[in-house]
Short mmCIF file of C-alpha atoms in Angstrom, two decimals:
data_model
loop_
_atom_site.label_atom_id
_atom_site.label_comp_id
_atom_site.label_asym_id
_atom_site.label_seq_id
_atom_site.Cartn_x
_atom_site.Cartn_y
_atom_site.Cartn_z
CA MET A 1 -23.53 -47.90 -77.75
CA ASP A 2 -23.31 -50.91 -80.10
CA ARG A 3 -25.05 -53.77 -78.29
CA ARG A 4 -23.83 -56.30 -80.85
CA GLN A 5 -20.19 -55.98 -79.88
CA LEU A 6 -19.46 -54.53 -76.44
CA ILE A 7 -15.83 -54.84 -75.49
CA PHE A 8 -14.56 -54.84 -71.93
CA ARG A 9 -10.89 -54.58 -71.14
CA GLY A 10 -9.38 -55.60 -67.81
CA ALA A 11 -5.82 -55.34 -66.62
CA ALA A 12 -5.07 -58.95 -67.47
CA MET A 13 -7.65 -59.87 -70.11
CA ALA A 14 -10.16 -58.60 -72.62
CA PHE A 15 -13.45 -60.22 -73.48
CA ALA A 16 -16.42 -59.52 -75.71
CA ALA A 17 -19.66 -58.82 -73.86
CA PRO A 18 -22.94 -60.32 -75.07
CA THR A 19 -25.96 -58.53 -76.31
CA LEU A 20 -28.19 -57.83 -73.30
CA ARG A 21 -31.34 -59.77 -74.06
CA ALA A 22 -34.32 -60.90 -72.02
CA PRO A 23 -35.34 -64.57 -72.28
CA ALA A 24 -38.48 -65.54 -74.10
CA ALA A 25 -41.65 -65.62 -72.03
CA HIS A 26 -43.15 -69.01 -71.21
CA ALA A 27 -46.55 -67.70 -70.13
CA ALA A 28 -48.98 -64.99 -71.12
CA PRO A 29 -47.20 -61.69 -70.48
CA PRO A 30 -48.56 -59.37 -67.81
CA SER A 31 -50.61 -56.40 -68.91
CA GLY A 32 -48.82 -53.27 -70.03
CA GLN A 33 -51.46 -51.11 -68.36
CA LEU A 34 -51.51 -50.09 -64.72
CA PRO A 35 -54.55 -50.93 -62.61
CA ALA A 36 -56.52 -48.14 -60.98
CA ARG A 37 -54.91 -46.21 -58.16
CA ALA A 38 -57.27 -47.77 -55.62
CA GLU A 39 -56.19 -51.26 -56.69
CA ILE A 40 -52.51 -50.40 -56.30
CA ILE A 41 -53.15 -48.96 -52.85
CA ALA A 42 -55.10 -52.06 -51.83
CA VAL A 43 -52.13 -54.28 -52.70
CA LEU A 44 -49.72 -51.96 -50.89
CA ARG A 45 -51.87 -52.13 -47.76
CA ARG A 46 -52.08 -55.90 -47.96
CA VAL A 47 -48.32 -56.30 -48.22
CA ALA A 48 -47.51 -53.69 -45.58
CA ASP A 49 -50.09 -55.08 -43.15
CA GLN A 50 -48.86 -58.64 -43.59
CA TRP A 51 -45.33 -57.62 -42.68
CA ILE A 52 -46.37 -55.52 -39.68
CA ASN A 53 -48.76 -58.17 -38.35
CA GLY A 54 -45.99 -60.76 -38.56
CA HIS A 55 -43.35 -58.57 -36.89
CA SER A 56 -44.40 -57.27 -33.51
CA ASP A 57 -40.67 -56.80 -32.99
CA SER A 58 -39.93 -53.90 -35.32
CA GLY A 59 -36.28 -54.93 -35.64
CA ASP A 60 -32.89 -53.23 -35.63
CA ASN A 61 -31.92 -49.98 -37.31
CA GLY A 62 -29.57 -51.54 -39.85
CA TRP A 63 -29.78 -51.01 -43.61
CA ALA A 64 -32.23 -53.83 -44.35
CA ARG A 65 -34.94 -52.87 -41.87
CA ALA A 66 -34.38 -49.20 -42.58
CA THR A 67 -35.21 -49.85 -46.25
CA PHE A 68 -38.50 -51.39 -45.18
CA PHE A 69 -39.34 -48.30 -43.14
CA SER A 70 -38.48 -46.02 -46.05
CA GLY A 71 -41.09 -47.89 -48.07
CA LEU A 72 -43.61 -47.93 -45.22
CA MET A 73 -43.32 -44.17 -44.78
CA ALA A 74 -43.96 -43.76 -48.50
CA VAL A 75 -47.18 -45.73 -48.03
CA TYR A 76 -48.05 -43.54 -45.06
CA ARG A 77 -47.65 -40.39 -47.16
CA LEU A 78 -49.90 -41.94 -49.80
CA THR A 79 -52.63 -43.26 -47.48
CA ARG A 80 -52.26 -41.19 -44.29
CA ASP A 81 -53.00 -44.38 -42.37
CA ALA A 82 -51.88 -43.63 -38.81
CA ARG A 83 -50.94 -47.26 -38.18
CA TYR A 84 -47.95 -46.96 -40.48
CA LEU A 85 -46.74 -43.77 -38.82
CA THR A 86 -47.20 -45.28 -35.35
CA TYR A 87 -45.25 -48.42 -36.22
CA THR A 88 -42.39 -46.40 -37.73
CA ARG A 89 -42.30 -43.92 -34.87
CA ALA A 90 -42.12 -46.73 -32.30
CA TRP A 91 -39.19 -48.30 -34.19
CA ALA A 92 -37.28 -45.02 -34.29
CA GLU A 93 -37.99 -44.27 -30.63
CA ARG A 94 -36.82 -47.74 -29.69
CA HIS A 95 -33.44 -46.86 -31.21
CA ASN A 96 -33.52 -43.30 -29.86
CA TYR A 97 -33.07 -42.06 -33.43
CA GLY A 98 -29.52 -43.34 -33.20
CA ILE A 99 -26.97 -44.48 -35.74
CA ASN A 100 -25.88 -48.10 -35.89
CA GLY A 101 -22.14 -48.10 -35.17
CA GLY A 102 -22.21 -44.68 -33.54
CA VAL A 103 -21.98 -41.20 -35.03
CA THR A 104 -18.35 -41.59 -36.13
CA THR A 105 -19.19 -44.45 -38.50
CA ARG A 106 -18.37 -43.90 -42.15
CA HIS A 107 -20.18 -47.01 -43.36
CA ALA A 108 -23.05 -46.15 -45.69
CA ASP A 109 -25.23 -49.02 -44.43
CA ASN A 110 -25.33 -47.33 -41.02
CA HIS A 111 -26.63 -44.10 -42.56
CA ASN A 112 -29.68 -45.66 -44.21
CA ALA A 113 -31.91 -45.25 -41.15
CA ILE A 114 -31.52 -41.48 -41.45
CA GLN A 115 -34.02 -41.55 -44.32
CA ALA A 116 -36.84 -42.76 -42.08
CA TYR A 117 -35.78 -40.43 -39.26
CA LEU A 118 -36.05 -37.51 -41.67
CA ASP A 119 -39.48 -38.71 -42.80
CA LEU A 120 -40.63 -38.70 -39.18
CA TYR A 121 -39.05 -35.31 -38.50
CA GLU A 122 -40.85 -33.74 -41.45
CA ILE A 123 -44.19 -34.87 -40.03
CA GLU A 124 -43.47 -34.15 -36.35
CA PRO A 125 -40.45 -31.83 -36.11
CA GLU A 126 -38.34 -32.27 -33.00
CA ALA A 127 -34.64 -31.39 -33.04
CA ARG A 128 -33.63 -34.49 -31.06
CA LYS A 129 -34.75 -36.75 -33.90
CA LEU A 130 -31.94 -35.50 -36.12
CA THR A 131 -29.13 -34.92 -33.63
CA ALA A 132 -27.27 -38.17 -34.27
CA SER A 133 -28.07 -38.11 -37.98
CA GLU A 134 -26.62 -34.66 -38.50
CA ASP A 135 -23.61 -35.45 -36.32
CA THR A 136 -22.66 -38.54 -38.31
CA LEU A 137 -22.94 -36.80 -41.69
CA ARG A 138 -20.95 -33.82 -40.48
CA HIS A 139 -18.26 -36.23 -39.30
CA MET A 140 -18.10 -37.47 -42.89
CA ILE A 141 -17.60 -33.89 -44.08
CA THR A 142 -15.10 -32.66 -41.51
CA ASP A 143 -13.14 -35.76 -40.41
CA GLN A 144 -10.57 -36.60 -43.08
CA PRO A 145 -12.21 -34.18 -45.53
CA GLY A 146 -10.23 -35.55 -48.48
CA LYS A 147 -11.36 -39.12 -47.88
CA ASP A 148 -13.99 -39.88 -50.52
CA ASP A 149 -13.60 -43.65 -50.97
CA ASP A 150 -16.09 -44.84 -48.35
CA TRP A 151 -18.77 -45.86 -50.85
CA TRP A 152 -16.84 -48.75 -52.39
CA TRP A 153 -19.91 -50.80 -53.33
CA VAL A 154 -22.92 -49.71 -55.35
CA ASP A 155 -25.49 -50.40 -52.61
CA ALA A 156 -24.04 -47.42 -50.75
CA LEU A 157 -25.65 -45.07 -53.27
CA HIS A 158 -29.10 -45.90 -51.94
CA MET A 159 -28.07 -46.09 -48.30
CA ALA A 160 -26.29 -42.75 -48.03
CA MET A 161 -26.89 -40.46 -51.02
CA PRO A 162 -30.42 -39.46 -49.90
CA PRO A 163 -29.45 -38.43 -46.34
CA PHE A 164 -26.78 -36.06 -47.64
CA ALA A 165 -29.16 -34.58 -50.22
CA ARG A 166 -31.95 -34.11 -47.72
CA PHE A 167 -29.75 -32.45 -45.10
CA SER A 168 -28.34 -30.13 -47.76
CA ARG A 169 -31.83 -28.88 -48.45
CA LEU A 170 -33.07 -28.95 -44.85
CA ARG A 171 -30.12 -26.95 -43.52
CA ASN A 172 -29.58 -24.94 -46.71
CA ASP A 173 -25.97 -26.06 -46.48
CA ASP A 174 -24.09 -26.84 -49.67
CA ALA A 175 -21.39 -28.72 -47.74
CA PHE A 176 -23.66 -31.77 -47.61
CA ALA A 177 -24.31 -31.70 -51.37
CA ALA A 178 -20.65 -31.17 -52.14
CA LYS A 179 -19.54 -34.12 -50.03
CA LEU A 180 -22.30 -36.22 -51.56
CA TYR A 181 -20.96 -35.56 -55.04
CA ARG A 182 -17.33 -36.26 -54.12
CA LEU A 183 -18.27 -39.63 -52.61
CA TYR A 184 -20.57 -40.40 -55.55
CA ASN A 185 -18.01 -39.44 -58.17
CA HIS A 186 -15.39 -41.68 -56.56
CA THR A 187 -17.77 -44.65 -56.65
CA LYS A 188 -18.78 -43.90 -60.20
CA ARG A 189 -15.46 -43.05 -61.85
CA VAL A 190 -12.56 -43.93 -59.56
CA GLN A 191 -13.33 -46.98 -57.39
CA GLY A 192 -11.28 -49.98 -58.46
CA GLY A 193 -9.61 -47.97 -61.23
CA PRO A 194 -12.35 -47.26 -63.78
CA GLY A 195 -15.16 -46.81 -61.26
CA LEU A 196 -18.23 -49.02 -60.82
CA TRP A 197 -20.32 -47.29 -63.48
CA ALA A 198 -20.18 -48.86 -66.94
CA PRO A 199 -21.08 -46.24 -69.56
CA THR A 200 -20.25 -48.69 -72.35
CA LEU A 201 -23.02 -50.90 -70.99
CA GLY A 202 -25.61 -48.17 -71.16
CA GLY A 203 -24.90 -46.91 -67.66
CA LEU A 204 -25.33 -50.10 -65.65
CA TRP A 205 -23.28 -50.57 -62.48
CA TYR A 206 -20.94 -53.26 -61.18
CA ARG A 207 -21.59 -54.20 -57.58
CA ASP A 208 -17.95 -53.71 -56.49
CA ASP A 209 -14.33 -54.08 -57.65
CA ARG A 210 -14.50 -57.87 -57.89
CA PHE A 211 -16.86 -57.72 -60.86
CA LEU A 212 -15.00 -55.14 -62.93
CA PRO A 213 -13.60 -56.25 -66.31
CA GLY A 214 -10.95 -58.87 -65.71
CA GLY A 215 -12.73 -60.06 -62.56
CA ILE A 216 -15.65 -62.37 -61.77
CA LEU A 217 -17.76 -63.52 -64.73
CA SER A 218 -20.94 -65.56 -64.95
CA PRO A 219 -20.61 -69.33 -65.57
CA GLY A 220 -21.24 -68.51 -69.22
CA GLY A 221 -18.30 -66.11 -69.31
CA LYS A 222 -20.42 -62.96 -69.38
CA PRO A 223 -20.41 -59.86 -67.16
CA VAL A 224 -22.02 -59.99 -63.73
CA LEU A 225 -24.28 -56.95 -63.44
CA TRP A 226 -26.30 -57.74 -60.34
CA SER A 227 -29.93 -56.75 -60.56
CA ARG A 228 -30.40 -55.53 -56.99
CA GLY A 229 -27.09 -53.68 -57.07
CA ASN A 230 -28.38 -51.71 -60.03
CA GLY A 231 -31.68 -51.36 -58.19
CA TRP A 232 -29.92 -49.75 -55.25
CA ALA A 233 -28.30 -47.30 -57.67
CA ALA A 234 -31.64 -46.48 -59.30
CA ALA A 235 -33.36 -45.88 -55.96
CA GLY A 236 -30.54 -43.70 -54.67
CA HIS A 237 -30.76 -41.45 -57.71
CA VAL A 238 -34.56 -41.22 -57.45
CA LYS A 239 -34.47 -40.19 -53.81
CA VAL A 240 -31.81 -37.55 -54.45
CA LEU A 241 -33.69 -36.08 -57.41
CA LYS A 242 -36.90 -35.93 -55.38
CA VAL A 243 -35.38 -33.47 -52.91
CA MET A 244 -32.63 -31.51 -54.66
CA PRO A 245 -33.58 -28.33 -56.54
CA PRO A 246 -33.37 -28.76 -60.33
CA THR A 247 -30.83 -25.95 -60.54
CA ALA A 248 -28.50 -27.43 -57.90
CA PRO A 249 -25.00 -28.43 -59.04
CA ASN A 250 -24.70 -32.01 -60.33
CA VAL A 251 -28.45 -32.56 -60.57
CA PRO A 252 -28.28 -32.77 -64.39
CA GLU A 253 -25.73 -35.57 -64.01
CA TYR A 254 -27.89 -37.46 -61.51
CA ARG A 255 -30.85 -37.05 -63.85
CA ASP A 256 -28.91 -38.25 -66.90
CA THR A 257 -27.44 -41.22 -65.06
CA LEU A 258 -30.87 -42.42 -63.94
CA THR A 259 -32.28 -41.88 -67.43
CA ARG A 260 -29.55 -43.98 -69.02
CA LEU A 261 -30.10 -46.77 -66.52
CA VAL A 262 -33.87 -46.83 -67.05
CA THR A 263 -33.41 -46.76 -70.82
CA THR A 264 -30.98 -49.69 -70.73
CA LEU A 265 -33.31 -51.76 -68.55
CA ARG A 266 -36.21 -51.69 -70.98
CA PRO A 267 -34.89 -54.21 -73.57
CA VAL A 268 -33.75 -56.70 -70.91
CA GLN A 269 -37.04 -56.91 -69.06
CA ARG A 270 -38.32 -60.48 -68.94
CA GLY A 271 -41.58 -61.48 -70.57
CA ASP A 272 -43.14 -61.99 -67.13
CA GLY A 273 -42.36 -58.39 -66.14
CA PHE A 274 -39.36 -59.20 -63.92
CA TRP A 275 -35.64 -58.68 -64.45
CA ASN A 276 -33.11 -61.46 -63.97
CA VAL A 277 -30.62 -61.44 -61.09
CA ASN A 278 -27.82 -60.91 -63.64
CA LEU A 279 -28.65 -58.24 -66.17
CA GLY A 280 -25.61 -59.24 -68.21
CA ASP A 281 -26.49 -62.92 -68.66
CA ALA A 282 -30.10 -64.04 -69.05
CA THR A 283 -29.10 -67.70 -68.51
CA HIS A 284 -27.38 -67.04 -65.17
CA LEU A 285 -29.84 -68.26 -62.49
CA PRO A 286 -32.89 -67.09 -64.46
CA GLY A 287 -36.22 -66.66 -62.76
CA PRO A 288 -38.39 -64.00 -61.14
CA GLU A 289 -36.72 -61.81 -58.50
CA THR A 290 -38.65 -59.19 -56.59
CA SER A 291 -36.18 -56.76 -55.03
CA GLY A 292 -34.34 -55.68 -58.18
CA THR A 293 -37.58 -55.63 -60.16
CA SER A 294 -39.29 -53.45 -57.54
CA PHE A 295 -36.47 -50.93 -57.55
CA PHE A 296 -36.51 -50.82 -61.34
CA ALA A 297 -40.27 -50.22 -61.32
CA TYR A 298 -39.67 -47.43 -58.80
CA GLY A 299 -36.96 -45.85 -60.92
CA THR A 300 -38.96 -46.15 -64.13
CA ALA A 301 -42.11 -44.71 -62.56
CA TYR A 302 -40.18 -41.72 -61.24
CA ALA A 303 -38.48 -41.18 -64.60
CA ILE A 304 -41.91 -41.10 -66.26
CA ALA A 305 -43.36 -38.68 -63.70
CA ALA A 306 -40.32 -36.40 -63.95
CA GLY A 307 -40.42 -36.34 -67.74
CA LEU A 308 -37.06 -38.04 -68.12
CA VAL A 309 -38.47 -40.73 -70.43
CA PRO A 310 -41.59 -40.78 -72.61
CA SER A 311 -44.64 -42.18 -70.87
CA ALA A 312 -45.93 -43.93 -74.00
CA THR A 313 -42.80 -46.06 -74.16
CA TYR A 314 -41.98 -46.61 -70.50
CA LEU A 315 -45.34 -46.78 -68.73
CA PRO A 316 -45.88 -50.27 -70.21
CA VAL A 317 -42.47 -51.30 -68.79
CA ALA A 318 -43.41 -50.15 -65.30
CA ALA A 319 -46.90 -51.63 -65.61
CA ARG A 320 -45.61 -55.05 -66.70
CA ALA A 321 -43.21 -55.03 -63.75
CA TRP A 322 -45.95 -54.14 -61.26
CA ASN A 323 -48.52 -56.54 -62.69
CA GLY A 324 -45.93 -59.32 -62.80
CA LEU A 325 -44.96 -58.69 -59.18
CA VAL A 326 -48.57 -58.71 -58.02
CA ALA A 327 -49.49 -61.82 -60.00
CA THR A 328 -46.37 -63.83 -59.21
CA ALA A 329 -44.78 -62.63 -55.96
CA VAL A 330 -47.66 -61.36 -53.80
CA HIS A 331 -49.36 -64.17 -51.88
CA PRO A 332 -53.10 -63.96 -51.18
CA ASP A 333 -52.39 -62.87 -47.59
CA GLY A 334 -49.89 -60.18 -48.65
CA PHE A 335 -46.68 -62.13 -48.06
CA LEU A 336 -44.14 -61.01 -50.65
CA GLY A 337 -42.12 -63.79 -52.26
CA TYR A 338 -39.30 -64.22 -54.78
CA VAL A 339 -37.07 -61.80 -52.85
CA GLN A 340 -33.39 -62.67 -53.11
CA ASN A 341 -32.18 -62.43 -49.54
CA VAL A 342 -29.00 -60.74 -48.27
CA GLY A 343 -26.06 -61.07 -50.64
CA ASP A 344 -23.79 -59.38 -53.12
CA ARG A 345 -24.22 -61.28 -56.39
CA PRO A 346 -26.64 -63.50 -58.35
CA GLU A 347 -25.53 -66.65 -56.49
CA SER A 348 -26.35 -65.17 -53.07
CA SER A 349 -29.21 -66.68 -51.06
CA GLN A 350 -30.25 -69.03 -53.83
CA PRO A 351 -32.64 -70.56 -54.61
CA VAL A 352 -35.05 -67.64 -54.80
CA THR A 353 -38.56 -69.05 -54.42
CA TYR A 354 -42.20 -68.13 -53.92
CA ASP A 355 -41.52 -68.27 -50.18
CA SER A 356 -38.30 -66.18 -50.16
CA THR A 357 -38.77 -62.77 -48.56
CA ALA A 358 -36.85 -60.02 -46.77
CA ASP A 359 -37.61 -56.68 -45.17
CA PHE A 360 -35.68 -54.64 -47.74
CA GLY A 361 -37.53 -56.38 -50.56
CA VAL A 362 -40.85 -55.43 -49.00
CA GLY A 363 -39.60 -51.86 -48.68
CA ALA A 364 -38.60 -51.79 -52.35
CA PHE A 365 -42.05 -53.09 -53.35
CA LEU A 366 -43.78 -50.42 -51.26
CA LEU A 367 -41.64 -47.70 -52.84
CA ALA A 368 -42.48 -48.98 -56.31
CA GLY A 369 -46.22 -49.10 -55.67
CA THR A 370 -46.41 -45.64 -54.14
CA GLU A 371 -44.54 -44.13 -57.09
CA LEU A 372 -46.72 -45.97 -59.60
CA ALA A 373 -49.89 -44.89 -57.80
CA GLY A 374 -48.96 -41.32 -58.64
CA LEU A 375 -49.21 -42.10 -62.34
CA VAL A 376 -52.86 -43.16 -62.34
CA SER A 377 -56.17 -41.92 -61.00
#
C-alpha cells in the first residue's frame, strides 16, 4: 500500500486520503519497556477493585457491562482471586444466564454476555448456564439460514464472533464456525457495497455504511476510521483466534486480518502511547482515549505472543500504550479515565477527559493488561 497517495472512490465522489500519521509528542514519551508482571497485576487489581467497590449493583447484561465482565474474568484467570469470580457469578445469576432481547434476537450486542457465561461455565460446568446462549446462536443458524447481514456495524465482530467460535469448539460442531464466517464475510466484504474492511488502508475498518467512501468525512475532509470501532474488530479477532484450532477453516484469514490491523496501527500511535479517536485524521478531536488504545494494546500483545508480528518491533508499541494508559488514564485510586463513552464516531460523548469512564472501557483495559502480563515475568 502506498501511504503517500491512497485513493478512495465512492458512488458519487472520489477523494485522496491522507498519509496516516501520529501527531508529535508534547511530553516525554512513555517507556517502550513493559514493567514487571507483578506491577501490571497490581494496576489491574487497583482498576478492577475500584470499579467493583463503586458498583454494588452489578448492572444489566447488555453489551457494555458484558465487556467489563469479559475483562474481569480475564483478571480472574490471571490472579485466581475469588472475589472476581464471585462478583461475575452473582451478575450472571441475577440475569439467570439469559439473553437480553430473548433467545430469538439476532442483534450482536445481545450476544456479548455469552462470553462471560462461557467463562463461568468453563470453571463451574452446569448445563443450565448455556441453555439460552446455545438456543440464541442456533436460532441464528437455523432461522433464515441465508440471512447473513445481521452484523452491519464493526462493533458486532467483538460482540458475537467469540460466542460462535467458542460454541463451535465446545460442541465440536462446525455449523457454528460456518455461520460465524458467513456473517463475518458479509460485514467485511459485502456490507454497504464494498464491505466495512478497507484493505487499501492497511486493513482498517469503517464503523458502518455511513463512513464508507462517499460518506461522512472528518472536518478536515479525511476518512473517519473510528478508533474504538477498530478496537472492537481487533478484540473480536483475538478472542476467536484464542479458541479456534489453527487448522480450522478461515483461521488463516482471521490471523492475517489481525496482523494487518496491528501492523497498520504502529505508525499512527501517538507519542504519549495512545491512539487518536480518528485513525484517519490526527487533527480530528486529538487527545488521549482509553478504550481504543486498550483494545489495540490487547490486539498487539496477542499478536506478539502468537508470533504474528516480531516482538522486537511490536513489544515497544504495546509497552508505550500500557505505560501511557497507566500514567495518564489511571487515577491513584484505580478510577480509569479518558474513556470515550457510548457512541459510534469520534464526535460521540465528547469531550473525553480525565474523569470520563465507562464499563466497557474498564473491560478493555483489563483485557489489555492480562494479555500483556503474559509477555513478562
